[in-house]
Every structure is written in structure tokens, then in C-alpha cells.
Coordinates of C-alpha atoms and ligand atoms in Angstrom, one line a residue:
M139 CA -57.7 10.9 80.6
T140 CA -58.3 8.6 77.6
F141 CA -61.4 6.5 76.8
F142 CA -59.6 3.3 77.8
E143 CA -58.5 4.8 81.2
N144 CA -61.9 6.3 82.1
A145 CA -63.2 4.5 85.2
E146 CA -66.7 4.7 83.8
N147 CA -65.6 2.7 80.7
R148 CA -67.1 -0.7 81.7
G149 CA -67.1 -2.7 78.5
H150 CA -68.4 0.1 76.3
E151 CA -68.3 -0.8 72.6
S152 CA -67.1 2.5 71.3
I153 CA -67.1 6.3 71.9
H154 CA -67.2 8.9 69.1
H155 CA -66.0 12.5 69.3
F156 CA -67.4 14.9 66.7
H157 CA -66.4 18.4 65.9
D158 CA -68.1 20.6 63.2
A159 CA -65.9 23.7 62.8
K160 CA -68.6 25.6 60.8
T161 CA -71.3 25.4 63.5
G162 CA -69.1 24.9 66.5
L163 CA -70.7 21.6 67.3
R164 CA -68.8 19.5 69.8
A165 CA -70.5 16.2 70.5
I166 CA -69.7 12.8 72.0
I167 CA -71.7 9.7 71.3
A168 CA -71.0 6.7 73.6
I169 CA -72.2 3.3 72.6
H170 CA -72.3 0.9 75.5
S171 CA -74.0 -2.1 74.0
T172 CA -75.7 -3.2 70.8
A173 CA -76.3 -6.8 72.1
L174 CA -80.1 -6.4 72.1
G175 CA -80.4 -4.0 69.2
P176 CA -79.4 -0.5 68.2
A177 CA -78.0 1.6 71.1
A178 CA -80.8 4.0 72.0
G179 CA -80.7 6.9 74.3
G180 CA -81.3 10.6 74.2
A181 CA -79.0 13.5 73.4
R182 CA -78.2 15.8 76.3
R183 CA -77.1 19.4 75.6
W184 CA -75.3 20.6 78.7
Q185 CA -72.6 23.0 79.8
Y186 CA -69.7 20.9 81.1
D187 CA -66.7 22.2 82.9
N188 CA -64.4 20.3 80.6
E189 CA -64.3 17.5 78.0
A190 CA -63.3 14.8 80.4
E191 CA -66.5 15.5 82.5
A192 CA -68.6 15.3 79.3
T193 CA -67.0 12.0 78.3
T194 CA -67.6 10.5 81.8
D195 CA -71.2 11.7 81.7
A196 CA -71.7 10.1 78.2
L197 CA -70.2 6.8 79.3
R198 CA -72.2 6.6 82.5
L199 CA -75.5 7.6 80.8
A200 CA -74.9 5.1 77.9
R201 CA -74.4 2.2 80.3
G202 CA -77.5 3.2 82.2
M203 CA -79.4 3.1 78.9
T204 CA -78.3 -0.5 78.3
Y205 CA -79.7 -1.5 81.7
K206 CA -82.9 0.6 81.3
N207 CA -83.7 -0.8 77.8
A208 CA -83.0 -4.3 78.9
M209 CA -85.2 -4.0 82.1
A210 CA -88.0 -2.4 80.0
G211 CA -88.0 -5.5 77.7
L212 CA -87.1 -3.4 74.7
P213 CA -85.1 -4.8 71.7
L214 CA -82.5 -2.0 72.1
G215 CA -79.0 -1.6 73.3
G216 CA -77.7 1.4 75.2
G217 CA -76.1 4.6 74.1
K218 CA -76.1 8.3 74.8
A219 CA -75.0 11.5 73.1
V220 CA -73.8 14.7 74.8
I221 CA -73.6 18.0 73.1
L222 CA -71.2 20.4 74.8
A223 CA -73.0 23.7 75.2
D224 CA -71.0 26.9 75.1
P225 CA -72.0 29.7 77.6
G226 CA -73.9 32.5 76.0
H227 CA -74.1 30.7 72.6
T228 CA -77.6 30.0 71.2
P229 CA -77.4 26.8 69.1
S230 CA -78.3 27.2 65.5
E231 CA -80.5 25.0 63.3
E232 CA -77.3 24.2 61.3
M233 CA -75.7 22.9 64.5
F234 CA -78.6 20.4 65.1
L235 CA -78.3 19.4 61.4
A236 CA -74.6 18.8 61.9
F237 CA -75.4 16.7 65.0
G238 CA -77.9 14.7 62.9
R239 CA -75.1 14.0 60.4
C240 CA -73.0 12.6 63.2
V241 CA -75.8 10.2 64.2
E242 CA -76.3 9.3 60.5
S243 CA -72.5 8.5 60.2
L244 CA -72.9 5.7 62.7
G245 CA -75.2 3.9 60.3
G246 CA -77.9 3.0 62.8
R247 CA -75.7 1.7 65.7
Y248 CA -77.0 4.6 67.7
V249 CA -80.6 6.1 67.7
T250 CA -81.1 9.5 69.3
A251 CA -84.0 11.3 71.0
E252 CA -84.4 14.3 73.3
D253 CA -82.9 14.5 76.8
V254 CA -82.1 17.5 79.0
G255 CA -81.5 20.6 76.9
M256 CA -83.1 19.2 73.7
T257 CA -86.6 19.6 72.4
M258 CA -89.0 17.8 70.0
G259 CA -88.3 20.7 67.5
N260 CA -84.6 19.8 67.6
M261 CA -85.6 16.2 66.8
R262 CA -87.6 17.4 63.8
T263 CA -84.5 19.2 62.6
I264 CA -82.3 16.2 63.1
K265 CA -84.8 14.0 61.2
Q266 CA -84.0 16.1 58.0
V267 CA -80.7 14.3 57.8
T268 CA -81.1 11.0 59.5
D269 CA -83.8 8.4 60.2
F270 CA -82.0 7.2 63.3
V271 CA -84.0 9.5 65.5
A272 CA -87.2 9.3 67.6
G273 CA -89.2 11.6 69.9
L274 CA -90.8 13.4 66.9
P275 CA -94.3 14.9 66.9
P276 CA -96.7 12.0 66.8
N277 CA -99.7 11.5 64.4
E278 CA -103.0 11.3 66.2
G279 CA -103.1 8.2 68.4
S280 CA -99.7 6.8 67.4
A281 CA -96.7 6.3 69.7
G282 CA -94.2 9.2 69.9
G283 CA -93.9 12.8 70.9
D284 CA -92.3 14.3 73.9
P285 CA -91.3 11.3 76.2
S286 CA -91.6 13.3 79.4
P287 CA -95.3 12.7 80.2
W288 CA -94.8 9.0 79.6
T289 CA -91.8 9.1 81.9
A290 CA -94.1 10.8 84.5
D291 CA -96.7 8.0 84.0
G292 CA -94.1 5.3 84.8
V293 CA -92.8 7.1 87.8
F294 CA -96.3 7.6 89.2
L295 CA -97.1 3.9 88.8
G296 CA -93.7 3.0 90.2
L297 CA -94.3 5.2 93.3
E298 CA -97.6 3.5 93.9
A299 CA -95.8 0.1 93.9
A300 CA -93.0 1.3 96.1
A301 CA -95.4 3.0 98.6
K302 CA -97.4 -0.2 98.8
H303 CA -94.3 -2.3 99.3
R304 CA -92.6 -0.2 102.0
L305 CA -95.5 1.6 103.6
G306 CA -98.4 -0.8 103.0
A307 CA -100.3 2.0 101.3
N308 CA -103.0 1.0 98.9
S309 CA -102.8 4.4 97.2
L310 CA -100.8 7.6 97.3
K311 CA -103.8 9.5 98.9
N312 CA -102.8 11.6 101.8
L313 CA -99.1 10.5 101.5
R314 CA -96.6 13.4 101.9
I315 CA -94.5 13.5 98.8
A316 CA -91.5 15.8 98.2
V317 CA -90.7 16.4 94.5
Q318 CA -87.3 17.8 93.6
G319 CA -87.5 19.4 90.2
V320 CA -90.8 20.4 88.6
G321 CA -89.7 20.6 84.9
K322 CA -91.2 18.5 82.1
V323 CA -91.4 15.3 84.1
G324 CA -91.8 16.7 87.6
Y325 CA -94.7 19.0 86.6
D326 CA -96.7 16.1 85.0
L327 CA -95.9 13.8 87.9
C328 CA -97.2 16.5 90.4
R329 CA -100.4 16.7 88.4
Q330 CA -100.9 13.0 88.8
L331 CA -99.9 13.0 92.5
H332 CA -102.3 15.9 93.1
E333 CA -105.1 14.1 91.4
A334 CA -104.4 11.0 93.5
G335 CA -104.7 13.1 96.7
A336 CA -101.1 13.3 97.8
E337 CA -99.8 16.2 99.8
L338 CA -97.1 17.8 97.7
T339 CA -93.9 19.7 98.7
I340 CA -91.9 20.9 95.8
S341 CA -88.7 22.8 95.0
D342 CA -87.0 24.0 91.8
V343 CA -84.3 26.6 90.9
N344 CA -86.5 27.9 88.1
P345 CA -89.1 30.3 89.5
V346 CA -91.4 29.9 86.5
H347 CA -91.6 26.2 86.9
L348 CA -92.0 26.5 90.6
D349 CA -94.9 29.1 90.5
R350 CA -96.7 27.1 87.8
T351 CA -96.7 23.9 89.9
R352 CA -97.6 25.7 93.1
A353 CA -100.5 27.5 91.5
D354 CA -101.9 24.5 89.6
F355 CA -101.6 21.9 92.4
G356 CA -101.5 23.8 95.6
A357 CA -98.0 22.5 96.4
R358 CA -96.0 23.7 99.4
V359 CA -92.7 25.2 98.3
V360 CA -89.3 24.8 100.1
A361 CA -85.8 25.9 99.2
P362 CA -83.7 23.7 96.9
E363 CA -81.3 22.9 99.7
Q364 CA -84.1 21.7 101.9
I365 CA -86.2 19.5 99.7
L366 CA -84.3 16.2 100.2
F367 CA -84.6 16.5 104.0
E368 CA -88.4 17.2 104.3
D369 CA -90.4 15.2 106.8
V370 CA -92.3 13.2 104.1
D371 CA -93.2 9.6 103.3
V372 CA -91.9 9.7 99.7
L373 CA -89.1 11.6 98.0
S374 CA -89.1 11.9 94.2
P375 CA -85.9 13.3 92.6
N376 CA -86.7 14.7 89.2
A377 CA -83.9 17.1 88.6
L378 CA -80.3 16.1 89.0
G379 CA -78.1 13.0 89.4
A380 CA -75.9 12.0 92.3
I381 CA -78.1 13.6 94.9
L382 CA -78.2 10.5 97.0
N383 CA -74.7 10.5 98.6
A384 CA -72.8 10.2 101.9
D385 CA -73.7 13.8 102.8
S386 CA -77.4 13.7 102.0
I387 CA -78.5 10.2 102.9
P388 CA -78.1 10.5 106.8
R389 CA -80.5 13.5 106.7
I390 CA -83.3 12.0 104.5
K391 CA -86.5 11.4 106.4
A392 CA -88.6 9.8 103.5
K393 CA -88.9 6.0 103.6
V394 CA -89.4 5.6 99.8
I395 CA -87.3 7.2 97.1
G396 CA -88.3 7.0 93.4
G397 CA -88.1 9.5 90.6
A398 CA -87.1 10.2 87.0
A399 CA -83.6 11.7 87.5
N400 CA -80.9 9.5 86.1
N401 CA -78.0 8.2 88.2
Q402 CA -79.4 9.3 91.5
L403 CA -76.9 7.3 93.6
A404 CA -73.6 9.1 93.6
T405 CA -71.7 5.9 94.2
E406 CA -72.6 2.2 94.5
E407 CA -72.0 2.4 98.3
D408 CA -74.9 4.8 98.5
G409 CA -77.4 2.0 97.8
Q410 CA -76.0 0.4 101.0
R411 CA -76.3 3.7 102.9
L412 CA -80.0 3.9 102.0
A413 CA -80.7 0.3 103.0
D414 CA -78.9 0.8 106.3
R415 CA -81.5 3.6 107.0
D416 CA -84.3 1.3 105.8
I417 CA -85.2 3.5 102.9
L418 CA -86.6 1.7 99.9
Y419 CA -84.9 2.9 96.7
A420 CA -86.7 2.3 93.4
P421 CA -83.7 2.0 90.9
D422 CA -83.9 5.0 88.7
Y423 CA -83.6 3.3 85.3
V424 CA -86.4 0.9 86.2
I425 CA -88.9 3.5 87.4
N426 CA -88.0 6.1 84.7
A427 CA -88.3 3.9 81.6
G428 CA -91.6 5.3 80.4
G429 CA -90.0 7.8 78.0
I430 CA -87.7 5.3 76.3
I431 CA -90.6 2.9 76.0
S432 CA -92.5 5.6 74.0
V433 CA -89.4 6.5 72.0
S434 CA -88.7 2.9 71.2
L435 CA -92.3 2.0 70.1
E436 CA -92.3 5.2 67.9
Y437 CA -89.0 4.1 66.3
M438 CA -90.3 0.6 65.6
G439 CA -93.3 2.1 63.8
N440 CA -97.0 1.0 63.6
K441 CA -97.4 1.4 67.3
T442 CA -100.1 3.3 69.1
A443 CA -100.2 5.4 72.3
A444 CA -102.3 2.4 73.8
D445 CA -99.3 0.1 73.1
V446 CA -97.0 2.5 75.0
R447 CA -99.5 2.6 77.9
E448 CA -99.6 -1.2 78.0
Q449 CA -95.8 -1.4 78.3
I450 CA -95.5 1.3 80.9
A451 CA -98.1 -0.6 83.0
L452 CA -95.5 -3.3 83.4
I453 CA -93.1 -1.0 85.3
P454 CA -94.7 -1.5 88.8
G455 CA -94.5 -5.3 88.4
R456 CA -90.8 -5.1 87.5
L457 CA -90.1 -2.9 90.5
E458 CA -92.0 -5.3 92.8
E459 CA -89.9 -8.1 91.5
V460 CA -86.8 -6.1 92.3
F461 CA -88.0 -5.3 95.8
I462 CA -89.0 -8.9 96.6
T463 CA -85.8 -10.4 95.2
A464 CA -83.8 -7.9 97.2
E465 CA -85.5 -8.9 100.4
K466 CA -85.2 -12.6 99.7
Q467 CA -81.5 -12.4 98.8
Q468 CA -80.7 -9.7 101.5
Q469 CA -79.4 -7.6 98.7
L470 CA -79.7 -4.0 97.6
T471 CA -82.4 -3.0 95.1
N472 CA -79.8 -1.3 92.9
V473 CA -77.6 -4.4 92.9
V474 CA -80.6 -6.7 92.2
A475 CA -81.7 -4.5 89.3
D476 CA -78.2 -4.5 87.8
A477 CA -77.9 -8.2 88.0
M478 CA -81.4 -8.7 86.3
A479 CA -80.4 -6.3 83.5
E480 CA -77.1 -8.0 83.0
R481 CA -78.8 -11.4 82.7
I482 CA -81.1 -10.0 80.1
V483 CA -78.3 -8.5 78.1
N484 CA -76.1 -11.6 78.3
A485 CA -78.9 -13.8 77.2
G486 CA -79.1 -11.6 74.1
T487 CA -75.5 -11.8 73.1
Ligands
NAD187 P1 -86.3 19.4 82.9 O1 -85.0 20.2 82.5 O2 -87.5 19.8 82.1 O3 -86.6 19.6 84.4 C1 -85.6 19.6 85.4 C2 -86.0 20.6 86.5 O4 -85.2 20.5 87.6 C3 -86.0 22.0 86.0 O5 -87.2 22.7 86.2 C4 -84.8 22.6 86.7 O6 -85.0 24.0 87.0 C5 -84.9 21.8 88.0 N1 -83.6 21.8 88.8 C6 -82.4 21.9 88.4 N2 -81.5 22.0 89.4 C7 -82.3 21.9 90.5 C8 -82.1 21.9 91.9 N3 -80.8 22.0 92.4 N4 -83.1 21.8 92.8 C9 -84.4 21.7 92.3 N5 -84.7 21.7 91.0 C10 -83.7 21.8 90.1 O7 -85.9 17.9 82.7 P2 -86.9 16.7 82.7 O8 -87.1 16.2 81.3 O9 -88.1 16.9 83.5 O10 -86.0 15.5 83.4 C11 -85.8 15.5 84.7 C12 -84.8 14.4 85.1 O11 -85.3 13.2 84.7 C13 -83.5 14.6 84.4 O12 -82.5 14.1 85.3 C14 -83.6 13.6 83.2 O13 -82.3 13.1 82.8 C15 -84.4 12.5 83.8 N6 -85.2 11.8 82.8 C16 -86.0 12.5 82.0 C17 -86.8 11.8 81.0 C18 -87.8 12.4 80.1 O14 -88.6 11.8 79.5 N7 -87.8 13.7 80.1 C19 -86.7 10.4 81.0 C20 -85.8 9.7 81.8 C21 -85.1 10.4 82.7

């Protein structure tokens, strides 16, 4: 399948395939839009079954970044990089430098940061060869650093807004909340939910992550195949995409869904399936924008952690606007969010 034939290619500006024979780097950078500014979005290092799957992922994620950045009010377009991980191969410092040179070669049309499988240390390495990178260790009080805690902050505030809207709850206290995935974002989210007095049920495939979260926050643990179907008020997906689908949705008991995972709906029809079951879905790229807000303010320079906090505090208001508009127009929350994001991007072109 070529770039032009790929069903996920919906008006992407360009896609770039890179190969560095010396280090074995194979990377794809998809640029969906630069209408509002440089295409910004993290680099994901992942083991894909084949190149077509990696390309589709890059295209899908890049488009999501355009929408996410637009809805977060950032002067950025949308792009994404994927690095194809090889089984049993530990990536070398040279490989990350080679990736940095790929980013540099795009002359600033794409700005990278960390995503799944990448660390702040990797960003520091990449910074040696390009300035088009964020998610670096911050100076005291300035914007920057690992975006995950900021993403968790936004998800927490977004869940408060969603629970208020759907359940009439003035806080998350005593609400039963199931969290799928307690990695970087999920762990920090659980900390905040625990402090807010929520009753936590968690699951993860990584026993270290699971034990740490159970021990620190007294969470109840269930098997990975059970977490989506727990008898809870709120479900927060913080692991994988496409978990909301024709198979899972009929069995979900939660009335509110909101979490950091990207592309939670497997298909656009799944938004309708959720609405048919009266489940309020907080569109993923609206509720999980905290990390990119931090990355973006760091990249702009001269911004503080307080500035990041101020911008993240706008997430619940944006979600509320999506929820209210969806009700008024008898529309789906994911459709309303897409339309709002497209209006913002079109106004910038
Ligand atoms: P992470 O890799 O640190 O955490 C993901 C966790 O999910 C891991 O602990 C992993 O073991 C677990 N997991 C994997 N498969 C699972 C399964 N089947 N059931 C239960 N748990 C499973 O990643 P993260 O940075 O915390 O990001 C989580 C999600 O949020 C990802 O989808 C990511 O793309 C998205 N996201 C992250 C950020 C960020 O700032 N880190 C920002 C926006 C979106």
C-alpha cells in the first residue's frame, strides 16, 4: 500500500521514510498539517508487525496531533514520528542521533518530543544534532521535562468536568474509577484520584507498574481482560488505542470514559455505539493535551511551569463546551470535537 492509497491519509502534507544503514534506524515522520505552525508530536518507538502498519499508525497519530494542538489553542500543526523497533535489539545512542538528523533534515517543519518507548534522555541525545526537539530536562521553574505528569493533570481535571456533566458529581470523591494502564501517565493520575478520594480499580500487564500503584494508593487489581467491564462510574484508558470497539462497548458499565490513551475509538462508528449506551466519551485528544501543552510552551521558550498549569486549567472548559454542543446539536462528542478542531485549523490557513 502506498502513501496515497492509505485510508488514513486524509490530507496529510507529507510523509518521510528514513533509513540509516549504520545504526539500523528505520523511522517514519508523518506531517499532517503545518497550517497553524510547525507540525509537533512525539516520536513513538514500537515493534510493528510490518511497515504498512507503522505507516498507518504514523498517519493516524499525526492527524490526531493536528486536532489536539488546535483544540489546545497552540500555534502548532500536527505531526508524528514512529521508529520501528527490532525485537531483541537495544537502540544505541548513535541510532537516536541518526533520528535527530532526520528531524533536522526537515528544517523545522516537524518538532519531536517523547512518546511511548522514548525517554527524556533520548530527547537530550537528539538535542545534540537538532533544535527541533522538546521534552528536555527543565531548568528550575521553567516549562519542560517529561510531559506525562502534565498529561495526568489534564486528564484529572477533564474527568472532574466529565463526572460533573454526566453524573452531577461535584468531585471525584467516592466515585468508582477503573484505570487501564498505570505507566507514566496512569500512575500519576492514580495518585491524584486517590488524593481526591476516588475508589480505584486498576490493571496493567507490567507487574512492576501494577504492584507500585497497588501499594502506593490501595488500588484493587483486576485482570487486563476485565478492566474495561468493571462495575464502576468512570473508566480511564491510559494504555492502548482502539479499546472502544464493537466488541467491548456493549459490555462497558461505566457512564463516563476519559483517559490519556490516543485513538481510543477503534472506528468512528464507535462514538455512536457509546452514545447509544448513554456513555459520555471525553474525546481523547482534548482531555490528554496536557503533555503537548508543556512540550509546546517549552519549545517556545521563556515559559514557566505556572504558564503550563494555566493552559492545562483550560482543558475542562473545552470539554464542557464539547459536551454541551453535542447535547444541543444531538451530535457525538467525538464528531463535535473534530468539527471544532477543523474550524480552528481552517481559520489558520
Ligand atoms: P507508558 O508506556 O508509560 O504506560 C502504558 C502502560 O500501559 C504500561 O504500564 C503498560 O504496561 C500498560 N499496558 C500495556 N498494555 C496493557 C493492557 N493490555 N492492559 C493494561 N495495561 C497495559 O505510557 P504513558 O506515557 O503512560 O502513556 C499512556 C497512553 O497515553 C499511551 O497511549 C500514550 O500514547 C498516551 N499519551 C501519553 C502522553 C504522555 O504525556 N505520556 C500524552 C498523550 C497521550
